[in-house]
Short mmCIF file of C-alpha atoms in Angstrom, two decimals:
data_model
loop_
_atom_site.label_atom_id
_atom_site.label_comp_id
_atom_site.label_asym_id
_atom_site.label_seq_id
_atom_site.Cartn_x
_atom_site.Cartn_y
_atom_site.Cartn_z
CA MET A 1 -29.70 17.78 86.18
CA ASP A 2 -31.24 15.52 90.09
CA GLN A 3 -34.67 14.63 89.78
CA THR A 4 -36.91 13.57 92.94
CA PRO A 5 -38.25 9.58 92.83
CA SER A 6 -42.08 9.69 91.76
CA LEU A 7 -44.57 7.39 93.29
CA PHE A 8 -46.36 5.65 91.57
CA ASP A 9 -49.32 3.96 94.16
CA GLU A 10 -52.08 5.43 92.16
CA GLU A 11 -53.59 2.49 90.21
CA PRO A 12 -52.23 2.40 85.84
CA ALA A 13 -54.95 4.04 84.08
CA GLY A 14 -57.96 1.96 82.76
CA PRO A 15 -58.78 1.61 78.77
CA GLY A 16 -61.95 4.76 79.91
CA ALA A 17 -59.03 7.39 80.97
CA SER A 18 -59.02 10.72 79.37
CA THR A 19 -58.04 10.26 74.93
CA SER A 20 -55.00 13.18 76.58
CA ILE A 21 -53.33 9.57 77.48
CA PRO A 22 -50.47 7.55 76.03
CA LEU A 23 -52.08 4.56 74.92
CA ALA A 24 -50.01 2.23 76.19
CA GLU A 25 -50.44 3.69 79.72
CA ARG A 26 -54.32 3.49 79.62
CA LEU A 27 -53.87 -0.46 78.84
CA ARG A 28 -51.25 -1.08 81.62
CA PRO A 29 -51.80 -3.80 82.57
CA ARG A 30 -53.03 -3.15 86.25
CA GLY A 31 -53.33 -7.33 87.86
CA LEU A 32 -51.43 -9.66 86.54
CA ASP A 33 -53.86 -11.60 84.33
CA ASP A 34 -54.49 -8.58 82.13
CA VAL A 35 -50.40 -9.60 81.26
CA VAL A 36 -49.88 -10.46 77.33
CA GLY A 37 -46.97 -12.77 77.14
CA GLN A 38 -43.78 -13.52 79.39
CA GLU A 39 -45.88 -16.78 79.79
CA HIS A 40 -42.73 -18.45 80.70
CA LEU A 41 -42.11 -16.03 84.76
CA LEU A 42 -45.24 -16.09 84.66
CA GLY A 43 -47.42 -19.06 84.20
CA ALA A 44 -48.64 -21.85 86.30
CA GLY A 45 -45.98 -23.23 88.21
CA LYS A 46 -43.85 -20.40 87.24
CA PRO A 47 -41.18 -18.64 88.75
CA LEU A 48 -42.99 -15.05 89.00
CA ARG A 49 -46.35 -15.84 89.18
CA VAL A 50 -44.54 -19.15 92.68
CA ALA A 51 -43.31 -15.22 93.57
CA PHE A 52 -47.47 -14.15 93.63
CA ASP A 53 -49.28 -16.84 94.98
CA THR A 54 -47.25 -16.91 97.88
CA ARG A 55 -46.62 -13.40 98.16
CA ARG A 56 -42.44 -13.90 98.65
CA MET A 57 -41.94 -9.64 97.62
CA HIS A 58 -37.67 -10.20 96.49
CA SER A 59 -35.55 -8.20 95.02
CA MET A 60 -34.51 -8.43 90.82
CA ILE A 61 -32.95 -7.54 88.08
CA LEU A 62 -35.97 -7.57 84.83
CA TRP A 63 -33.48 -7.77 82.00
CA GLY A 64 -34.76 -7.70 78.21
CA PRO A 65 -35.42 -5.59 75.00
CA PRO A 66 -37.51 -2.24 75.31
CA GLY A 67 -41.71 -2.03 75.24
CA VAL A 68 -42.39 -6.26 76.99
CA GLY A 69 -43.04 -5.29 80.22
CA LYS A 70 -39.99 -4.49 82.87
CA THR A 71 -41.78 -1.33 84.62
CA THR A 72 -45.20 -3.23 84.72
CA LEU A 73 -44.52 -5.78 86.29
CA ALA A 74 -42.73 -3.92 88.29
CA ARG A 75 -45.91 -1.75 89.21
CA LEU A 76 -47.79 -5.40 90.01
CA ILE A 77 -44.90 -6.76 92.23
CA ALA A 78 -45.46 -3.58 94.24
CA GLN A 79 -49.28 -3.47 93.67
CA GLN A 80 -50.12 -7.10 94.62
CA PHE A 81 -47.88 -5.99 97.75
CA ASN A 82 -49.39 -2.76 98.93
CA ALA A 83 -45.52 -1.76 99.04
CA GLN A 84 -44.99 1.84 97.95
CA PHE A 85 -43.36 1.93 94.95
CA ILE A 86 -40.61 4.56 93.62
CA ALA A 87 -39.39 4.90 90.22
CA ILE A 88 -35.92 6.75 89.73
CA SER A 89 -34.45 6.45 86.11
CA ALA A 90 -30.97 6.04 86.04
CA VAL A 91 -30.62 8.45 82.83
CA LEU A 92 -30.99 11.39 85.05
CA ALA A 93 -30.99 10.04 89.04
CA GLY A 94 -28.15 10.23 90.98
CA VAL A 95 -27.33 9.24 94.36
CA LYS A 96 -28.66 11.86 95.68
CA ASP A 97 -32.22 10.45 94.55
CA ILE A 98 -31.41 7.07 95.68
CA ARG A 99 -31.04 9.13 99.36
CA ASP A 100 -34.26 10.07 98.96
CA ALA A 101 -35.96 7.50 97.94
CA VAL A 102 -34.06 6.27 101.26
CA LEU A 103 -36.19 9.10 103.04
CA LEU A 104 -38.84 7.57 101.88
CA ALA A 105 -37.97 3.80 102.30
CA GLU A 106 -37.91 4.40 106.27
CA GLN A 107 -40.80 6.72 106.39
CA ALA A 108 -43.06 4.38 105.07
CA ARG A 109 -41.32 1.43 107.31
CA ALA A 110 -41.36 3.54 110.01
CA ALA A 111 -45.38 3.75 108.81
CA GLY A 112 -45.30 0.26 108.75
CA ARG A 113 -44.79 -0.51 104.83
CA SER A 114 -42.56 -2.21 102.47
CA THR A 115 -40.99 -0.36 100.03
CA LEU A 116 -40.67 -0.98 95.74
CA VAL A 117 -37.91 0.51 95.11
CA PHE A 118 -37.50 0.95 90.99
CA VAL A 119 -35.18 1.30 88.75
CA ASP A 120 -34.44 1.96 85.02
CA GLU A 121 -32.18 1.09 83.04
CA VAL A 122 -30.32 0.24 85.40
CA HIS A 123 -27.01 -0.54 83.22
CA ARG A 124 -26.45 3.43 83.28
CA PHE A 125 -26.10 3.55 86.71
CA ASN A 126 -21.75 3.33 87.81
CA LYS A 127 -20.69 1.85 89.99
CA SER A 128 -20.90 3.71 93.24
CA GLN A 129 -24.97 4.45 92.65
CA GLN A 130 -24.66 0.49 92.54
CA ASP A 131 -23.03 0.50 95.26
CA ALA A 132 -24.83 2.46 97.32
CA PHE A 133 -28.13 0.11 97.25
CA LEU A 134 -26.60 -2.97 98.38
CA PRO A 135 -27.29 -1.71 102.47
CA HIS A 136 -30.11 -1.05 102.26
CA VAL A 137 -31.43 -4.07 99.37
CA GLU A 138 -29.25 -6.29 102.64
CA SER A 139 -31.22 -4.59 105.19
CA GLY A 140 -34.40 -5.51 103.91
CA LEU A 141 -35.29 -1.40 104.09
CA PHE A 142 -36.56 -1.59 100.96
CA THR A 143 -36.90 -4.41 97.05
CA PHE A 144 -34.78 -4.25 95.09
CA ILE A 145 -36.12 -3.86 91.17
CA GLY A 146 -33.37 -3.07 87.99
CA ALA A 147 -34.17 -2.90 84.96
CA THR A 148 -32.29 -3.76 82.22
CA THR A 149 -31.38 -3.86 78.00
CA GLU A 150 -28.40 -4.38 78.69
CA ASN A 151 -26.22 -7.97 79.63
CA PRO A 152 -26.48 -7.09 84.01
CA SER A 153 -23.31 -9.52 83.60
CA PHE A 154 -21.79 -7.26 82.27
CA GLU A 155 -22.83 -3.52 83.07
CA VAL A 156 -24.49 -4.68 86.54
CA ASN A 157 -22.08 -4.41 89.66
CA SER A 158 -21.09 -8.32 91.03
CA ALA A 159 -22.43 -7.81 94.48
CA LEU A 160 -26.10 -5.60 93.36
CA LEU A 161 -25.95 -8.43 91.59
CA SER A 162 -25.79 -11.90 93.17
CA ARG A 163 -28.52 -9.49 95.59
CA ALA A 164 -30.85 -9.68 93.41
CA THR A 165 -32.62 -12.33 90.76
CA VAL A 166 -31.90 -12.41 87.16
CA TYR A 167 -35.06 -12.74 84.87
CA VAL A 168 -35.15 -12.18 80.89
CA LEU A 169 -37.63 -11.48 79.64
CA GLN A 170 -38.35 -12.41 75.18
CA PRO A 171 -39.44 -10.02 73.17
CA LEU A 172 -43.67 -10.64 72.02
CA THR A 173 -44.26 -12.65 69.62
CA GLY A 174 -46.98 -12.25 66.91
CA ALA A 175 -49.69 -13.35 68.43
CA GLU A 176 -49.27 -11.65 71.38
CA LEU A 177 -48.71 -8.49 69.28
CA GLN A 178 -52.25 -8.80 67.73
CA VAL A 179 -54.42 -9.34 70.88
CA LEU A 180 -53.10 -6.00 72.37
CA ALA A 181 -53.30 -4.88 68.70
CA VAL A 182 -56.74 -5.71 68.62
CA ARG A 183 -57.46 -4.06 72.14
CA GLY A 184 -55.71 -1.23 71.23
CA LEU A 185 -58.01 0.07 68.29
CA GLU A 186 -60.79 -1.24 70.33
CA ALA A 187 -59.80 1.27 73.07
CA SER A 188 -59.29 4.15 70.29
CA GLY A 189 -62.21 4.22 69.37
CA GLY A 190 -63.81 0.89 68.44
CA LEU A 191 -61.96 0.22 65.09
CA HIS A 192 -61.58 -2.41 63.35
CA ILE A 193 -58.54 -3.65 61.07
CA GLU A 194 -59.02 -7.03 58.19
CA PRO A 195 -56.20 -10.24 59.28
CA ASP A 196 -54.25 -8.99 56.56
CA ALA A 197 -53.24 -5.64 58.59
CA LEU A 198 -53.72 -6.28 61.94
CA ALA A 199 -50.75 -8.95 61.66
CA GLN A 200 -49.08 -6.65 59.31
CA LEU A 201 -49.53 -3.56 62.30
CA ALA A 202 -48.05 -6.41 65.07
CA ALA A 203 -44.44 -7.89 62.38
CA HIS A 204 -43.94 -3.70 62.96
CA ALA A 205 -44.61 -3.67 65.94
CA ASP A 206 -41.10 -6.56 66.17
CA GLY A 207 -41.73 -7.68 68.98
CA ASP A 208 -42.16 -3.49 71.57
CA ALA A 209 -45.09 -3.31 73.47
CA ARG A 210 -44.66 -0.01 73.11
CA ARG A 211 -44.53 0.69 69.68
CA LEU A 212 -46.98 -1.49 68.29
CA PHE A 213 -49.24 0.99 70.34
CA ASN A 214 -47.81 4.37 69.20
CA ALA A 215 -48.64 2.88 65.89
CA ILE A 216 -52.52 2.33 67.36
CA GLU A 217 -51.78 6.12 68.33
CA ALA A 218 -50.96 7.31 64.64
CA VAL A 219 -52.94 4.47 62.67
CA THR A 220 -56.74 6.00 64.42
CA ALA A 221 -55.22 9.85 63.91
CA CYS A 222 -55.56 9.43 60.36
CA ALA A 223 -58.16 6.97 60.07
CA GLN A 224 -60.81 9.74 62.15
CA ALA A 225 -59.02 12.47 60.02
CA SER A 226 -59.69 10.20 56.97
CA LYS A 227 -63.33 9.80 58.86
CA ARG A 228 -63.14 5.48 58.11
CA ASN A 229 -63.70 3.29 61.02
CA VAL A 230 -62.02 0.42 59.36
CA VAL A 231 -58.35 -0.68 58.79
CA ASP A 232 -56.99 -2.17 55.86
CA MET A 233 -53.67 -2.17 53.96
CA GLY A 234 -53.65 1.13 52.67
CA LEU A 235 -54.47 3.39 56.32
CA LEU A 236 -52.12 1.30 57.49
CA HIS A 237 -49.43 2.09 54.63
CA ALA A 238 -50.30 5.34 55.05
CA ALA A 239 -50.29 6.23 58.45
CA LEU A 240 -46.62 3.66 58.97
CA ALA A 241 -44.15 5.72 57.60
CA GLU A 242 -41.62 2.47 56.76
CA SER A 243 -39.26 2.25 59.71
CA LEU A 244 -35.82 0.15 60.74
CA ARG A 245 -36.91 -3.10 62.46
CA ARG A 246 -35.63 -2.96 65.65
CA TYR A 247 -31.75 -3.10 65.96
CA ASP A 248 -29.58 -2.22 69.02
CA LYS A 249 -25.98 -1.70 66.90
CA ALA A 250 -24.41 -1.01 71.07
CA GLY A 251 -26.11 -3.87 73.22
CA ASP A 252 -26.21 -7.31 73.23
CA GLN A 253 -28.50 -8.29 70.31
CA PHE A 254 -26.43 -6.84 68.50
CA TYR A 255 -23.92 -8.86 69.41
CA ASP A 256 -26.19 -11.89 68.96
CA VAL A 257 -26.74 -10.83 65.73
CA ILE A 258 -22.88 -11.13 65.15
CA SER A 259 -22.09 -14.10 66.68
CA ALA A 260 -25.68 -15.76 64.79
CA LEU A 261 -23.87 -15.03 61.30
CA HIS A 262 -20.39 -16.39 62.61
CA LYS A 263 -21.97 -19.41 63.78
CA SER A 264 -23.86 -19.87 60.14
CA VAL A 265 -20.73 -19.63 58.41
CA ARG A 266 -19.09 -22.23 61.14
CA GLY A 267 -22.09 -24.27 60.35
CA SER A 268 -21.44 -23.94 55.85
CA ASP A 269 -24.74 -22.21 56.06
CA PRO A 270 -24.68 -19.61 53.78
CA ASP A 271 -29.35 -19.28 53.75
CA ALA A 272 -28.85 -19.29 56.86
CA ALA A 273 -25.28 -16.63 56.72
CA LEU A 274 -26.46 -14.55 54.41
CA TYR A 275 -30.04 -14.10 56.44
CA TRP A 276 -28.05 -12.23 59.49
CA MET A 277 -25.76 -10.24 57.54
CA ALA A 278 -28.91 -8.84 56.54
CA ARG A 279 -30.39 -8.22 59.40
CA MET A 280 -27.00 -6.39 60.41
CA LEU A 281 -27.25 -3.87 56.90
CA ASP A 282 -30.85 -3.51 57.50
CA GLY A 283 -30.05 -1.98 60.97
CA GLY A 284 -27.64 0.08 59.61
CA VAL A 285 -23.83 -1.75 61.05
CA ASP A 286 -20.80 0.32 59.60
CA PRO A 287 -20.72 -3.09 56.67
CA LEU A 288 -16.59 -2.27 57.81
CA TYR A 289 -16.37 -4.10 61.02
CA ILE A 290 -18.54 -7.09 58.52
CA GLY A 291 -15.39 -7.78 56.74
CA ARG A 292 -13.48 -7.05 60.35
CA ARG A 293 -15.03 -10.55 61.25
CA LEU A 294 -15.46 -12.12 57.87
CA VAL A 295 -11.47 -12.20 57.31
CA ARG A 296 -11.76 -13.36 61.19
CA MET A 297 -13.69 -16.61 60.40
CA ALA A 298 -11.20 -17.06 56.87
CA SER A 299 -8.28 -18.04 59.94
CA GLU A 300 -10.14 -19.31 62.10
CA ASP A 301 -12.97 -21.35 61.19
CA ILE A 302 -10.78 -22.43 56.58
CA GLY A 303 -7.85 -21.42 57.84
CA LEU A 304 -5.66 -24.17 55.35
CA ALA A 305 -8.51 -26.04 54.11
CA ASP A 306 -8.73 -23.65 52.01
CA PRO A 307 -5.84 -20.88 52.29
CA ARG A 308 -7.73 -18.37 49.48
CA ALA A 309 -10.46 -18.14 51.75
CA LEU A 310 -8.49 -15.49 53.42
CA GLY A 311 -7.53 -12.91 50.19
CA HIS A 312 -10.57 -13.79 48.51
CA THR A 313 -11.89 -12.30 51.96
CA LEU A 314 -9.62 -9.14 52.07
CA ASP A 315 -10.09 -8.77 48.11
CA ALA A 316 -14.22 -8.99 49.39
CA VAL A 317 -13.51 -5.42 52.11
CA ALA A 318 -11.34 -3.88 49.75
CA ALA A 319 -13.32 -3.78 47.59
CA PHE A 320 -15.98 -2.39 49.36
CA GLU A 321 -13.45 0.44 50.58
CA ARG A 322 -12.81 1.33 47.04
CA LEU A 323 -17.02 1.54 45.74
CA GLY A 324 -19.34 2.22 49.09
CA SER A 325 -22.59 1.18 49.81
CA PRO A 326 -24.98 0.23 48.75
CA GLU A 327 -22.55 -1.43 45.60
CA GLY A 328 -19.58 -2.70 47.95
CA GLU A 329 -22.22 -4.38 49.50
CA LEU A 330 -22.42 -7.38 47.14
CA ALA A 331 -18.32 -7.98 47.92
CA LEU A 332 -19.57 -8.51 51.28
CA VAL A 333 -21.88 -11.30 49.73
CA GLN A 334 -19.86 -13.26 48.13
CA ALA A 335 -17.33 -12.96 50.51
CA VAL A 336 -20.20 -14.98 53.98
CA LEU A 337 -21.05 -17.04 50.59
CA TYR A 338 -17.54 -18.05 50.37
CA LEU A 339 -16.33 -18.98 53.91
CA SER A 340 -20.26 -21.06 54.30
CA ILE A 341 -19.00 -23.62 51.65
CA ALA A 342 -15.54 -24.14 52.73
CA PRO A 343 -14.78 -26.93 54.30
CA LYS A 344 -13.89 -25.23 57.28
CA SER A 345 -10.68 -26.07 60.07
CA ASN A 346 -10.49 -23.75 63.52
CA ALA A 347 -6.55 -25.77 63.28
CA VAL A 348 -4.79 -22.19 62.95
CA TYR A 349 -6.66 -20.53 65.50
CA VAL A 350 -5.88 -23.96 68.18
CA ALA A 351 -2.00 -24.06 67.26
CA ALA A 352 -2.03 -19.77 68.44
CA GLY A 353 -4.45 -20.74 70.84
CA GLU A 354 -1.75 -23.60 72.08
CA ALA A 355 1.84 -21.92 71.24
CA ARG A 356 0.94 -19.02 73.37
CA ARG A 357 0.28 -21.96 76.00
CA PHE A 358 3.55 -23.76 75.69
CA VAL A 359 5.22 -20.63 75.79
CA ARG A 360 3.36 -20.41 79.54
CA GLU A 361 3.93 -23.31 80.28
CA HIS A 362 7.66 -23.11 79.22
CA GLY A 363 9.14 -19.31 79.74
CA THR A 364 11.46 -17.31 77.46
CA ALA A 365 14.50 -20.49 77.20
CA ALA A 366 17.67 -19.50 75.20
CA VAL A 367 17.22 -19.71 71.36
CA PRO A 368 19.84 -22.03 70.55
CA MET A 369 23.22 -20.74 68.74
CA HIS A 370 22.96 -22.24 65.14
CA LEU A 371 20.25 -20.07 65.61
CA ARG A 372 21.28 -17.04 66.81
CA ASN A 373 21.09 -13.75 64.50
CA ALA A 374 25.19 -13.37 64.20
CA PRO A 375 25.45 -9.07 62.09
CA THR A 376 28.67 -8.09 64.13
CA LYS A 377 32.35 -10.18 64.39
CA LEU A 378 31.81 -10.11 67.97
CA MET A 379 28.29 -12.35 68.02
CA ARG A 380 30.42 -15.08 65.26
CA SER A 381 32.71 -15.55 67.52
CA LEU A 382 31.01 -16.19 70.61
CA GLY A 383 29.54 -18.78 67.82
CA ALA A 384 26.04 -17.12 66.86
CA SER A 385 24.41 -19.10 63.96
CA GLU A 386 27.74 -21.67 64.23
CA GLY A 387 26.57 -25.50 62.53
CA TYR A 388 23.40 -23.31 61.13
CA ARG A 389 23.11 -25.10 58.41
CA TYR A 390 20.60 -22.72 54.85
CA ALA A 391 17.12 -25.02 54.37
CA HIS A 392 18.33 -23.59 50.68
CA ASP A 393 21.57 -25.59 49.97
CA GLU A 394 20.07 -28.95 51.28
CA PRO A 395 17.90 -31.59 48.81
CA GLY A 396 14.42 -29.94 48.24
CA ALA A 397 15.33 -26.83 49.98
CA PHE A 398 14.31 -29.00 53.67
CA ALA A 399 17.37 -29.77 56.39
CA ALA A 400 16.90 -33.41 57.15
CA GLY A 401 17.51 -33.31 61.01
CA GLU A 402 18.04 -30.13 62.05
CA ARG A 403 15.96 -29.21 65.48
CA TYR A 404 14.38 -25.93 65.70
CA PHE A 405 12.52 -25.51 69.12
CA PRO A 406 15.41 -24.50 71.93
CA GLU A 407 17.54 -26.70 73.80
CA GLY A 408 15.59 -28.66 76.31
CA LEU A 409 12.78 -27.72 75.23
CA PRO A 410 10.07 -31.14 73.14
CA GLU A 411 9.76 -30.58 69.87
CA THR A 412 5.90 -30.22 70.19
CA ARG A 413 3.45 -30.85 67.66
CA LEU A 414 1.44 -26.92 67.90
CA TYR A 415 -0.40 -27.28 64.58
CA ARG A 416 -2.44 -30.57 63.72
CA PRO A 417 -4.34 -30.19 60.71
CA THR A 418 -7.36 -31.48 59.64
CA ASP A 419 -8.16 -34.33 56.97
CA ARG A 420 -10.18 -31.05 54.74
CA GLY A 421 -9.54 -29.88 52.39
CA GLN A 422 -5.62 -28.20 51.47
CA GLU A 423 -4.79 -29.23 54.67
CA ALA A 424 -5.37 -32.58 54.15
CA ARG A 425 -1.84 -32.13 51.23
CA ILE A 426 -0.40 -29.85 54.19
CA ALA A 427 -0.57 -32.59 57.07
CA GLU A 428 0.65 -35.50 54.30
CA ARG A 429 3.17 -33.34 53.44
CA LEU A 430 4.82 -32.64 57.52
CA ALA A 431 3.93 -36.75 58.34
CA GLU A 432 7.07 -37.28 55.15
CA LEU A 433 9.22 -34.55 56.45
CA ARG A 434 9.28 -36.04 59.33
CA ARG A 435 9.79 -38.74 58.53
CA LEU A 436 12.88 -37.74 57.05
CA ASN A 437 13.50 -36.14 59.92
CA ARG A 438 13.86 -38.63 62.52
CA GLN A 439 15.95 -40.41 58.67
CA ALA A 440 18.29 -38.60 59.06
CA ARG A 441 18.38 -38.52 62.90
CA ALA A 442 18.62 -41.51 63.49
CA GLY A 443 22.21 -42.04 60.10
CA THR A 444 20.43 -42.74 57.43
CA LYS A 445 20.44 -41.21 54.36
CA VAL A 446 17.64 -39.23 52.95
CA LEU A 447 16.67 -38.43 50.00
CA ASP A 448 15.46 -35.69 48.49
CA PRO A 449 12.19 -35.08 49.56
CA SER A 450 10.91 -32.50 47.44
CA THR A 451 10.53 -36.16 45.41
CA SER A 452 9.37 -37.76 47.40
CA ALA A 453 7.61 -36.00 49.50
CA PRO A 454 3.37 -37.02 48.94
CA GLY A 455 1.73 -33.62 47.03
CA ALA A 456 5.96 -32.38 46.73
CA ARG A 457 5.56 -31.51 42.43
CA ASP A 458 1.43 -29.88 42.12
#
């Protein structure tokens, strides 16, 4: 159902406001100096501080996780410029709400006042809804600020993105959360908190100020019920149920963490790889998804440097499928450790890309007659398979000098083994086979490659 945009021209609630108002709202900053965190944007000489100081309001996208101040900054900008503030939730709103916002902005402009339209979770608007803002942003009817927890490169239309500056907001640090926690406890009846409990409370919030304030409200209620005015670890544990760390299984953080796992395996750091894997499991990611990614790593980053890596990883996935969670997770841990310490090679990955590039460059070349299939008498009469040398009938099962590329195409080396792990021996073997090919094509007698090639008897 459509929802009419709300105006928030009034001052934010201060610390002395009614306790029926949520703590997060009561402690919402009334000025830029009250904001905790985001120093990379709000510190002296930083982009948003400069915009505030020079009174240059512009359209922007605020990208960051929940509870880091996106809505607060939008309100402060409207306050700084004495602009009408219109808030739209993309979860509930539609095109009608956008039209209503345009009407309110036109009325404000007629009265000589500017307007700021704030769209929370802008990534939830579809393309047509996002496009509806474009003409009004371009005409200067209002300043547009979108807030999103998702990567705007993927979730916001390029046309709208090109008209707005993207600012990345960071999760609040433990020290910043402790500052906010002290403020919150003071506003909740002057509760005192022990240092270890304060650190634990900040850790519980996991970078999210809103989550911190919700926790403080729970702690306050527990303290009042037990008639205590000091928060220690016992009271904290009694008030707060164990909760998962913030982990968005469908958003950017999901892809960031799996990227960190992949890069830790590639970088041969088993401890970091285990950490990121534990983060994923702790956040509720399907272990089979992790298993599928590990199978990819076995080919992409190890390949033939250790051919056992792929089989070992597939066995780990099969073990998990048989045992389930949590017992089967140990097999995945074993695979992560194996892949992390295995010799690394991306030669298989590079060869696959080179082969695709080579095919695109040279098109569909005809299969040489001696390599064609000859299942019928007609095909044989046309010369299919004629002259083919069956490798198993040749010395060492290698038809030295035979050509397998299409006629007219260069015999390009697409696979280039490294000098690491088993690929070092593969490289020696290929070098010897290529030498034998050159000998045969030059008319020189070729020795049995099973006795001449390095490592052939291993």
